[in-house]
Short mmCIF file of C-alpha atoms in Angstrom, two decimals:
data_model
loop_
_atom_site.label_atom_id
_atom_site.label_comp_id
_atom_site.label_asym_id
_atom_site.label_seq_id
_atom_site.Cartn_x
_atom_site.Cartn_y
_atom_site.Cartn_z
CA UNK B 1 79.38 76.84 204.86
CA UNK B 2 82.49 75.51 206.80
CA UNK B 3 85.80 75.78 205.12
CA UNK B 4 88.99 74.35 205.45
CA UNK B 5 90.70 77.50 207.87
CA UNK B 6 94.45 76.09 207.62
CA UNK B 7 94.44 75.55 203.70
CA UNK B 8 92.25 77.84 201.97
CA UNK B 9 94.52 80.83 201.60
CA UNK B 10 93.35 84.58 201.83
CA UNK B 11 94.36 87.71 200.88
CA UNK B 12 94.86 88.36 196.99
CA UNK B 13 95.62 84.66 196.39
CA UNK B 14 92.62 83.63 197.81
CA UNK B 15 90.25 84.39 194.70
CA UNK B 16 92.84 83.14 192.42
CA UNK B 17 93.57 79.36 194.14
CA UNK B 18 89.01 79.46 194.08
CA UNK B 19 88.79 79.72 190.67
CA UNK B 20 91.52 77.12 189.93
CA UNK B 21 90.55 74.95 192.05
CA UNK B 22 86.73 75.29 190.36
CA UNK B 23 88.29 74.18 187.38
CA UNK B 24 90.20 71.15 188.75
CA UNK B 25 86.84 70.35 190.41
CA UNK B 26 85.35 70.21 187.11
CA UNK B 27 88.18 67.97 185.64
CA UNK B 28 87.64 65.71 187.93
CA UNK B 29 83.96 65.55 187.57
CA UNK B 30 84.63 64.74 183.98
CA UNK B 31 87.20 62.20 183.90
CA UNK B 32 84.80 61.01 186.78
CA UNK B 33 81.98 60.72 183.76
CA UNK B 34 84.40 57.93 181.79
CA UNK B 35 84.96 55.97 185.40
CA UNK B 36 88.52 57.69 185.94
CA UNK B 37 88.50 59.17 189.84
CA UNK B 38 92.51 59.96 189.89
CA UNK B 39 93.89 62.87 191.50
CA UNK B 40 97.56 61.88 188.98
CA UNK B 41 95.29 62.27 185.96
CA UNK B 42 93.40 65.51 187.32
CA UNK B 43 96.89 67.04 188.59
CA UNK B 44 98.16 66.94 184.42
CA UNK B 45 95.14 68.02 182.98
CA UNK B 46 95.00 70.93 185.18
CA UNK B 47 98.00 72.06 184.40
CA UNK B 48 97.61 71.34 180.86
CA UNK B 49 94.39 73.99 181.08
CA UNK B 50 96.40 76.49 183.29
CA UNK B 51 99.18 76.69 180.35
CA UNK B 52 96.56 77.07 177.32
CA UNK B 53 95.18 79.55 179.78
CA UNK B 54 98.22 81.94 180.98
CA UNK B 55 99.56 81.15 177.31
CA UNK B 56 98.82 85.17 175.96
CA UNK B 57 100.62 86.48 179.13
CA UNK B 58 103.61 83.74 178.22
CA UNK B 59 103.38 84.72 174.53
CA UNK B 60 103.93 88.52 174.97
CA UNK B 61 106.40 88.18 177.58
CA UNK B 62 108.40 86.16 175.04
CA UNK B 63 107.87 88.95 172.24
CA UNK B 64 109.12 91.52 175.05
CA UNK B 65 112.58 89.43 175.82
CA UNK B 66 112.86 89.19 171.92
CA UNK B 67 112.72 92.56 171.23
CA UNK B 68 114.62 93.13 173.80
CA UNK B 69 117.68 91.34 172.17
CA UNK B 70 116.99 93.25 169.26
CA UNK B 71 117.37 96.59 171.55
CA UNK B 72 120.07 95.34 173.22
CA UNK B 73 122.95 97.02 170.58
CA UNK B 74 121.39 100.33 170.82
CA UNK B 75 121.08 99.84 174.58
CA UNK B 76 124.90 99.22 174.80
CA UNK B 77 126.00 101.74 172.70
CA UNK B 78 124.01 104.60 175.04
CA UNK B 79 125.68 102.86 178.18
CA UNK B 80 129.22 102.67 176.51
CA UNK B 81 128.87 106.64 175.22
CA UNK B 82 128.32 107.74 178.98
CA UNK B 83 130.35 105.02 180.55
CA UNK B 84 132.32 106.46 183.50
CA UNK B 85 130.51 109.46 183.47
CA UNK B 86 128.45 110.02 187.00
CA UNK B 87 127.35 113.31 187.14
CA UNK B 88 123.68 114.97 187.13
CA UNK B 89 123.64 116.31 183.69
CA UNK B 90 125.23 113.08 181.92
CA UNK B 91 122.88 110.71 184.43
CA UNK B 92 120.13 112.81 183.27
CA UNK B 93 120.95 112.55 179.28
CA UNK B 94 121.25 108.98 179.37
CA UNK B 95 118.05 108.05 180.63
CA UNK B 96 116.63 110.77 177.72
CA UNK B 97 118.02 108.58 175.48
CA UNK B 98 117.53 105.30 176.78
CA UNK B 99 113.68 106.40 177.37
CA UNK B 100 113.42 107.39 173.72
CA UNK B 101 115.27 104.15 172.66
CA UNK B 102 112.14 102.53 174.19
CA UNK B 103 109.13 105.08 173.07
CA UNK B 104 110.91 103.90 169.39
CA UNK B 105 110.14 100.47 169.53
CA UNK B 106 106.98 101.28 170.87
CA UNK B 107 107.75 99.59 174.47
CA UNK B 108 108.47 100.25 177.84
CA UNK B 109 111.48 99.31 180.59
CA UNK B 110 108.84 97.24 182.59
CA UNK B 111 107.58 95.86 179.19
CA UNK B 112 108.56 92.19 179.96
CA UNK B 113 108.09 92.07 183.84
CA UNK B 114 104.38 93.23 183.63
CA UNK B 115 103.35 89.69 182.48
CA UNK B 116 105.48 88.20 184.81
CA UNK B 117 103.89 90.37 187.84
CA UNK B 118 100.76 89.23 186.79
CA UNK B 119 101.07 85.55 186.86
CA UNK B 120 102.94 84.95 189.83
CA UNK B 121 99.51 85.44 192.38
CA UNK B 122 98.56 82.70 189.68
CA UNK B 123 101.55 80.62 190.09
CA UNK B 124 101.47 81.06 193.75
CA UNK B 125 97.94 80.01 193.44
CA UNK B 126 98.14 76.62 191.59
CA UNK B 127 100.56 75.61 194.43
CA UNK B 128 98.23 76.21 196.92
CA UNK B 129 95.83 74.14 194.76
CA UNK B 130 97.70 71.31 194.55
CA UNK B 131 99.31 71.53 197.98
CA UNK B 132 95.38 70.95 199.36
CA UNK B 133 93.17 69.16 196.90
CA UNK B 134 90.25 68.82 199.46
CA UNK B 135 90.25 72.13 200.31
CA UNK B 136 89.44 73.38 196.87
CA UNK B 137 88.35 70.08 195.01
CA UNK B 138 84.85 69.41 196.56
CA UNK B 139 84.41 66.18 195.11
CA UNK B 140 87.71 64.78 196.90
CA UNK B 141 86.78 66.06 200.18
CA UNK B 142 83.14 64.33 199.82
CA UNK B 143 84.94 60.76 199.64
CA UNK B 144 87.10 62.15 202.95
CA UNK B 145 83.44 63.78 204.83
CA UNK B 146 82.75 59.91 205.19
CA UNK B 147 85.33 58.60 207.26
CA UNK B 148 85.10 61.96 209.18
CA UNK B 149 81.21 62.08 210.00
CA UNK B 150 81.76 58.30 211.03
CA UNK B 151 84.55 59.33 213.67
CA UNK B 152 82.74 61.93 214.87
CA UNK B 153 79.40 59.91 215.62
CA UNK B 154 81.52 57.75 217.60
CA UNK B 155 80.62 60.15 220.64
CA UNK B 156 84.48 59.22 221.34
CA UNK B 157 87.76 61.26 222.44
CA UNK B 158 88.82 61.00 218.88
CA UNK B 159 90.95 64.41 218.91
CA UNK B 160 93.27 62.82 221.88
CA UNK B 161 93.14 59.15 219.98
CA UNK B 162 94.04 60.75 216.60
CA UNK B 163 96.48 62.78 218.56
CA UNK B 164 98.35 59.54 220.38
CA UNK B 165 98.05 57.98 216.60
CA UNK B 166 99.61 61.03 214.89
CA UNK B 167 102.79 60.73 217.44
CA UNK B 168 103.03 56.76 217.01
CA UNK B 169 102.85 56.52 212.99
CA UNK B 170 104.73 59.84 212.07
CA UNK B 171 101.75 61.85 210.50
CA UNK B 172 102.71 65.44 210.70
CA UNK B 173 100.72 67.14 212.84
CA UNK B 174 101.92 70.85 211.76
CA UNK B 175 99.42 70.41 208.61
CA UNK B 176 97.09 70.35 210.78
CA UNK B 177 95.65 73.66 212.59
CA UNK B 178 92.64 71.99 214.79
CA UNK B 179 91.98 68.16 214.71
CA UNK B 180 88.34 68.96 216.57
CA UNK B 181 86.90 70.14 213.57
CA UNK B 182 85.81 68.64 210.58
CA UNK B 183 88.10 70.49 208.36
CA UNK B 184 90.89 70.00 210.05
CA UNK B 185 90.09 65.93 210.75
CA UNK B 186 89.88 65.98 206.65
CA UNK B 187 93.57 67.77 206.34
CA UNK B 188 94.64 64.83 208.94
CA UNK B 189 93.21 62.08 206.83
CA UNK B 190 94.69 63.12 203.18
CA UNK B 191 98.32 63.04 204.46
CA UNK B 192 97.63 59.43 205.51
CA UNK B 193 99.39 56.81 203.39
CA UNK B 194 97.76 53.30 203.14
CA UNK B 195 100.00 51.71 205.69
CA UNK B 196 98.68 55.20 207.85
CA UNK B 197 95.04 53.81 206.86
CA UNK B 198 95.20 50.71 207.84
CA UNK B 199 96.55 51.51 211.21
CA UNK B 200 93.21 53.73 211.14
CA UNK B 201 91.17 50.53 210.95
CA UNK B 202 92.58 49.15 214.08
CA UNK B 203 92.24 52.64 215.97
CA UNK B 204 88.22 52.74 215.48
CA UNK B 205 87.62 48.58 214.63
CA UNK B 206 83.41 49.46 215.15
CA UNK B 207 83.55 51.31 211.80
CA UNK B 208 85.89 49.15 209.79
CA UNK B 209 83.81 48.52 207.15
CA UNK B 210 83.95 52.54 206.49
CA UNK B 211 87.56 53.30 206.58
CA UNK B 212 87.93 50.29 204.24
CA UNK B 213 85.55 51.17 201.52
CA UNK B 214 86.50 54.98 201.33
CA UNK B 215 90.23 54.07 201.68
CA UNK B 216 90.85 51.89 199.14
CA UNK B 217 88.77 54.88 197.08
CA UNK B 218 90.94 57.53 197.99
CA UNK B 219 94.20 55.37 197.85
CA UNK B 220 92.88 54.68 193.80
CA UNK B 221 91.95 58.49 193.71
CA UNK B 222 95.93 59.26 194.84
CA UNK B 223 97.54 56.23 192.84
CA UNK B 224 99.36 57.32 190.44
CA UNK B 225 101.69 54.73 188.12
CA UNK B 226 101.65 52.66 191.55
CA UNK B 227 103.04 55.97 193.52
CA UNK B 228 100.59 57.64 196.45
CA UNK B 229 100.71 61.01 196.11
CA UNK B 230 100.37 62.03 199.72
CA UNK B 231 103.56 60.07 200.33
CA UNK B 232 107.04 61.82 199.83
CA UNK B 233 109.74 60.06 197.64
CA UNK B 234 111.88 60.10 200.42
CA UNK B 235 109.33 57.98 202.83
CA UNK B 236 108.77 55.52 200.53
CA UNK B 237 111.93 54.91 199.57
CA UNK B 238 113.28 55.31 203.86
CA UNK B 239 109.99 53.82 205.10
CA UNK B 240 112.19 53.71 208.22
CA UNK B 241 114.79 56.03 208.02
CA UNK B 242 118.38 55.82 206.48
CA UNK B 243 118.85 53.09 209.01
CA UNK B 244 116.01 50.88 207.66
CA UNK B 245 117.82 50.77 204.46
CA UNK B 246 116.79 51.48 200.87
CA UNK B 247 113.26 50.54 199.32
CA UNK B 248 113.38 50.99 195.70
CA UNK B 249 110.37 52.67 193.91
CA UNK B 250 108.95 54.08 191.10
CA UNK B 251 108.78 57.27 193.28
CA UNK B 252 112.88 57.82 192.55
CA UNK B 253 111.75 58.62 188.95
CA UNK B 254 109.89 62.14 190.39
CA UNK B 255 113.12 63.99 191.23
CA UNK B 256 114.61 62.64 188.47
CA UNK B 257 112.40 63.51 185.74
CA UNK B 258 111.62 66.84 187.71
CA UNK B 259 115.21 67.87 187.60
CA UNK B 260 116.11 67.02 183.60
CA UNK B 261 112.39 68.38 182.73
CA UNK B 262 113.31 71.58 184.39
CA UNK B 263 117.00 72.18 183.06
CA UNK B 264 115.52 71.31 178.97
CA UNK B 265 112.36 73.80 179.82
CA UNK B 266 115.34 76.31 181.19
CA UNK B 267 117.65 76.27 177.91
CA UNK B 268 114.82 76.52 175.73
CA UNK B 269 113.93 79.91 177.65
CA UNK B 270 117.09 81.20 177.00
CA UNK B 271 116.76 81.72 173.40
CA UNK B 272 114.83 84.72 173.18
CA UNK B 273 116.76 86.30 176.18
CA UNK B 274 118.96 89.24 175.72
CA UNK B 275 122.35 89.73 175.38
CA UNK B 276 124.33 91.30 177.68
CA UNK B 277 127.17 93.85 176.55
CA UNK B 278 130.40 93.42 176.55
CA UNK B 279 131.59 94.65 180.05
CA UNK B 280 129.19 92.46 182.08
CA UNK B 281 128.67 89.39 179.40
CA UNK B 282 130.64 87.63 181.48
CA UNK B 283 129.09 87.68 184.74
CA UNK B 284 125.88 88.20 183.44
CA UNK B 285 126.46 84.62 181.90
CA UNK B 286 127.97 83.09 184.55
CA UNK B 287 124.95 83.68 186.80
CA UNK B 288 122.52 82.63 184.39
CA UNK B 289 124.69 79.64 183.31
CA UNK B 290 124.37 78.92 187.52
CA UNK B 291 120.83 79.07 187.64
CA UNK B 292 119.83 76.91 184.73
CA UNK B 293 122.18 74.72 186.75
CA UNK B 294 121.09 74.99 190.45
CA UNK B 295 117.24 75.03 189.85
CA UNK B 296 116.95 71.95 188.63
CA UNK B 297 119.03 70.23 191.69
CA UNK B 298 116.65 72.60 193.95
CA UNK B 299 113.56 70.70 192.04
CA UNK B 300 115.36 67.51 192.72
CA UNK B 301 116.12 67.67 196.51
CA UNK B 302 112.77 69.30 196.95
CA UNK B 303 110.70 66.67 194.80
CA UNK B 304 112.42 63.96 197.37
CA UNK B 305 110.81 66.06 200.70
CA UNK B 306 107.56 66.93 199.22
CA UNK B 307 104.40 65.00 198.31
CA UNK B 308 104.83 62.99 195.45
CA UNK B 309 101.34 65.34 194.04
CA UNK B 310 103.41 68.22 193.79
CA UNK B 311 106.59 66.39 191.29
CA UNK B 312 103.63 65.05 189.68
CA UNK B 313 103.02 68.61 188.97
CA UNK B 314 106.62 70.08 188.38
CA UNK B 315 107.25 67.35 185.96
CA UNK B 316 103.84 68.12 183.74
CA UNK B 317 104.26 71.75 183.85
CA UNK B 318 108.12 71.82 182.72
CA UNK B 319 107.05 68.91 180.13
CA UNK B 320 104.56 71.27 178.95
CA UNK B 321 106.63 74.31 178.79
CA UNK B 322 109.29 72.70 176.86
CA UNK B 323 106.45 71.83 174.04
CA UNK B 324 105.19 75.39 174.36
CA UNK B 325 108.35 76.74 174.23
CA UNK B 326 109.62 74.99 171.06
CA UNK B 327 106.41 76.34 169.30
CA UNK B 328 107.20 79.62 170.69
CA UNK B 329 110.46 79.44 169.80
CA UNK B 330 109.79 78.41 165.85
CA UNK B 331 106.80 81.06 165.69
CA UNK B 332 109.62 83.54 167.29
CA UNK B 333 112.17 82.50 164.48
CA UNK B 334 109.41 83.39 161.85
CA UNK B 335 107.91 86.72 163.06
CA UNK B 336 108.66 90.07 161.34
CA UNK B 337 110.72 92.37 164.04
CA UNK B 338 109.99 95.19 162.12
CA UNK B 339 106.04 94.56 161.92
CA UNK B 340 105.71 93.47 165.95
CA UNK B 341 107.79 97.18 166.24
CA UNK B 342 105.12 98.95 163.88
CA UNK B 343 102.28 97.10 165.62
CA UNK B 344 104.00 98.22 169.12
CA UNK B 345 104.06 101.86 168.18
CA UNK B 346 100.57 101.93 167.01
CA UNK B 347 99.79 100.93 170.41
CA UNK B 348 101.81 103.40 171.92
CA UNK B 349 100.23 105.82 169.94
CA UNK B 350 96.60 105.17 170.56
CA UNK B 351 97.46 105.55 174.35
CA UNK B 352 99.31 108.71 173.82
CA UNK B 353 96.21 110.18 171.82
CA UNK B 354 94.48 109.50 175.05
CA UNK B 355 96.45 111.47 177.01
CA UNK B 356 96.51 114.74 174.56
CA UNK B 357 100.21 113.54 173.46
CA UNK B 358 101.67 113.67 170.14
CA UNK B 359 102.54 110.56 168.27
CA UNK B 360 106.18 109.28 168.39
CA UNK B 361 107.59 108.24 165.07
CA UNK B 362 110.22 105.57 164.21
CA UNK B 363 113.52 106.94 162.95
CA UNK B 364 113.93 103.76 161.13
CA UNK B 365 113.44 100.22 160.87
CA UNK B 366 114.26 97.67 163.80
CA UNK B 367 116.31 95.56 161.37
CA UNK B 368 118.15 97.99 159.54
CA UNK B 369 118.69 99.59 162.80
CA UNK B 370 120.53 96.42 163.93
CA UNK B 371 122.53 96.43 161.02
CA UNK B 372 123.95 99.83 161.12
CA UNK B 373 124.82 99.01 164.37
CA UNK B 374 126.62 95.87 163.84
CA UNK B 375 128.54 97.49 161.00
CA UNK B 376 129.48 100.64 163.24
CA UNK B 377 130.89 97.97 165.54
CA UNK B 378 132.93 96.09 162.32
CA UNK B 379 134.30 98.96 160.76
CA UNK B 380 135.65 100.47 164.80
CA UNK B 381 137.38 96.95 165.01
CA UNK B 382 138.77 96.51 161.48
CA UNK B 383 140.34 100.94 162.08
CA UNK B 384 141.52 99.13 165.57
CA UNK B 385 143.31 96.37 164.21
CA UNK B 386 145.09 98.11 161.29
CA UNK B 387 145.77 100.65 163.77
CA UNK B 388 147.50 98.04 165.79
CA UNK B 389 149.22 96.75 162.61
CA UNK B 390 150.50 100.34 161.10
CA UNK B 391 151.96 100.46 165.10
CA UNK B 392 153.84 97.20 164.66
CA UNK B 393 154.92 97.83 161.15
CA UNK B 394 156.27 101.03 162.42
CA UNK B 395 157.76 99.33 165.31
CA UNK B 396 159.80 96.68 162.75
CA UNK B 397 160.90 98.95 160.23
CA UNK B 398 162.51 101.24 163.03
CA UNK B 399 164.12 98.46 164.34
CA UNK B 400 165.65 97.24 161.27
CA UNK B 401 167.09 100.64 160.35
CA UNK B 402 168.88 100.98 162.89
CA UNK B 403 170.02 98.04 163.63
CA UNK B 404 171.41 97.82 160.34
CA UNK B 405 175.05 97.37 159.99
CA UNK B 406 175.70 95.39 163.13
CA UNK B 407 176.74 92.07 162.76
CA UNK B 408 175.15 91.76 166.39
CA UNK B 409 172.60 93.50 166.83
CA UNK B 410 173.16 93.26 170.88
CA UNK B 411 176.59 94.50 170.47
CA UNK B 412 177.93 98.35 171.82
CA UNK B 413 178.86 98.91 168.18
CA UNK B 414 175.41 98.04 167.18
CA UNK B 415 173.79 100.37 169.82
CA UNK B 416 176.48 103.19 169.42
CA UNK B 417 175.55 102.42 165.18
CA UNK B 418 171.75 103.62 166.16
CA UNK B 419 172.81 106.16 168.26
CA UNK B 420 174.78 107.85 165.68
CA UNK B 421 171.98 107.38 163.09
CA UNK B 422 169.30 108.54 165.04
CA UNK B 423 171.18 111.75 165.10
CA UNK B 424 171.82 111.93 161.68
CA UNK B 425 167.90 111.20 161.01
CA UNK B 426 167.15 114.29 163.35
CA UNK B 427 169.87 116.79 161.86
CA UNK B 428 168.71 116.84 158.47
#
C-alpha cells in the first residue's frame, strides 16, 4: 500500500491524524449517502465530532481552573506569609504547605495541565488532517487517482511538464516532496485552483475529457459558499498581486469571522480562570488581557495566507467552543464546590489506599474555607484603615493644641506658643 510520504505525519502524531482522518472518511461517506460530496460540509462536521469527543478532557480541565479560583485565597495567603523570605528552611515550608493545600482539595499542581498535555498530539493532529485531506480521506484521493493514472499512461515527461507548469501558474512546489510518484502528483493536483485546472486541460489536451469530469467534481467537493478551499483568501482576493488590484470575495469573510469567533471563544474561557494575587494581578492581567487580544489578529493575518480549508476550520471550532463554553460555563455556575472537593478527595484516597498510604482528610469545607478567608482579609483592612484614621485624628488634635492661641498660626509667636507648651506638656 503506497502512502502519501510528504503528508502523512509519523512519530506519535501519526496514529492520532489515522484515526481522525478514519472518521472524516466516514463523514464523508455519509453525507456522500444523501448526494452531498463537500469537503466545507465534512470540515464542520468533523470538528463538530472532535469537540463531543475531547469534551470529558475539556470538561475536567474546566473543573480544575475552577477550583483553582476557589484555591487561589489560600494559595496567596501561603505566598504572602513567606514573601521575601529565600532561604532553605522557609523554601522548604512553603511548598509543605502549598502541597497540603492541594492533597485538601483532593488535587494536584499539574491537575489542570494534564488534560491539556493530552490533547495537544490531538490538536496537532486535526491540523494535519485538514492540512491534507487526500492523504487521510481515501474517498477524496480516489476522485484525484483519476486524473493521476491518466497522466501517467501518457508514457510522457509529465514530471518536467508539471514542473515548467508549476513555475508558470504559481503552484507551490514546496508541498510537494516528489512529483514522479503518484502520491506526490495527487499533493500537486489538490493545491490546484480551477483557473490552475483549466490550464491543466491545455497542458495534456489528449485527456481533456478526464481533467474536466473529475475537476469540476473536486472543484464541487472544495466549494464551499462559492469559496475553493485550496485557494488562500489572499489569492483570490490579489489574483495578481497588490499591483493587480483588489478582487472582492466572499473569502474576506474567513479572517474576519476567524478573528471575532476567536476573541468571544477567548473571554468566555476566562471565566473559570484564576485570580491572580495582589502583587502580580496586574501583570498577570495585562498579559492575558494581550493575548485574548493578539490571537485573534494572529488568526486573522494567518486565515488570509492559508487555505481557505483551514479558516473553514478555525471558524467552526471557535463557533463551537463558544456554545460549549456557555454550557460549561452555566453547568459551572450551578455545581456544588464543596461536593466536586469531596468527590476529588475520594479519588485521592482510593489511589493512596493503593499505595499503602493513609487517607487525607479535609479540615473543612471549600466554601466556608473561602469565607474565612475573605473575612480575615476584611477585618486586616477595616484594623488598617482605623489605624490610619486614629493616626490622623492624632495628627489634628496635636496640631490644634498647640497652635492654639495664635492668631497666625505661621507666626514666631505661634511657633514659640507650641514650643513653650510642649514643655509644659512634658514637665508635668
Amino acid at each position: 500500500m503506497e502512502f502519501l510520504v510528504l503528508t502523512k505525519v509519523g512519530g506519535i502524531l501519526g496514529p492520532f491524524a489515522t484515526v481522525l482522518g478514519i472518521i472524516m472518511d466516514w463523514l464523508f461517506k455519509l453525507t456522500s449517502i444523501f448526494g452531498i460530496q463537500n469537503i466545507g460540509l465534512c470540515i464542520i462536521l468533523f470538528t463538530l465530532v472532535t469537540k463531543l469527543l475531547m469534551f470529558p478532557l475539556t470538561l475536567k480541565q474546566q473543573k480544575s481552573s475552577k477550583l483553582m479560583s476557589i484555591m487561589q485565597p489560600e494559595l496567596n495567603a501561603i505566598q504572602a506569609k513567606y514573601k521575601g523570605k529565600s532561604d532553605q528552611d522557609s523554601m522548604m515550608k512553603q511548598n509543605v504547605e502549598i502541597q497540603a493545600l492541594y492533597e485538601k482539595y483532593g488535587t494536584s499542581m499539574t491537575g489542570g495541565c494534564l488534560q491539556l498535555v493530552i490533547q495537544m498530539p490531538i490538536l496537532f493532529a486535526l491540523y494535519q488532517v485538514i492540512y491534507h485531506i487526500p492523504a487521510y480521506v481515501s474517498s477524496v484521493k480516489d476522485v484525484f487517482m483519476n486524473v493521476v493514472t491518466s497522466i501517467t499512461a501518457l508514457g510522457v515527461d509529465h514530471v518536467g511538464m508539471l514542473t515548467q507548469f508549476a513555475t508558470d501558474n504559481k503552484v507551490n512546489m514546496a508541498m510537494v516532496k516528489d512529483i514522479a510518484t503518484n502520491n506526490g502528483l495527487v499533493d500537486f493536483l489538490y493545491q490546484l485552483n480551477p483557473t490552475q485546472w483549466a490550464a491543466l486541460q491545455d497542458l495534456f489536451p489528449s485527456i481533456q475529457g478526464t481533467i474536466v469530469e473529475n475537476a469540476a467534481k473536486i472543484e464541487h467537493m472544495n466549494s464551499f459558499l462559492g469559496i475553493n478551499l485550496a485557494s488562500t483568501p489572499f489569492s483570490v482576493m490579489f489574483p495578481n498581486g497588490f499591483a493587480g488590484g483588489f478582487n472582492f470575495s466572499l473569502a474576506i469573510l474567513i479572517p474576519i469571522l476567524a478573528g471575532l469567533s476567536q476573541w468571544l471563544s477567548a473571554r468566555l474561557m476566562t471565566v473559570n480562570q484564576p485570580t491572580a494575587g495582589k502583587d502580580d494581578g496586574n501583570s498577570m492581567a495585562q498579559s492575558m488581557k494581550m493575548m485574548n487580544t493578539m490571537m485573534p489578529l494572529m488568526s486573522v493575518f494567518f486565515c488570509f495566507t492559508f487555505a481557505s480549508g483551514i479558516g473553514i476550520y478555525w471558524i467552526a471550532s471557535s463557533v463551537f467552543q463558544v456554545i460549549q463554553q456557555v454550557l460549561v460555563n452555566r453547568y459551572m455556575d450551578k455545581i456544588d464546590i464543596d461536593e466536586m472537593v469531596k468527590q476529588n478527595v475520594e479519588k485521592a484516597n482510593k489511589k493512596r489506599a493503593k499505595k499503602g498510604l493513609p487517607p487525607q482528610k479535609v479540615s473543612q469545607n471549600a466554601t466556608a474555607n473561602l469565607k474565612s478567608i475573605q473575612a480575615a482579609n476584611e477585618r486586616e483592612e477595616t484594623e488598617r484603615q482605623e489605624k490610619i484614621e486614629k493616626t490622623q485624628e492624632q495628627m489634628k488634635a496635636s496640631n490644634d493644641y498647640y497652635s492654639s492661641g495664635a492668631a497666625n498660626p505661621n507666626s514666631i509667636s505661634a511657633k514659640a506658643r507650641m514650643v513653650q507648651k510642649y514643655n509644659e506638656k512634658h514637665s508635668k
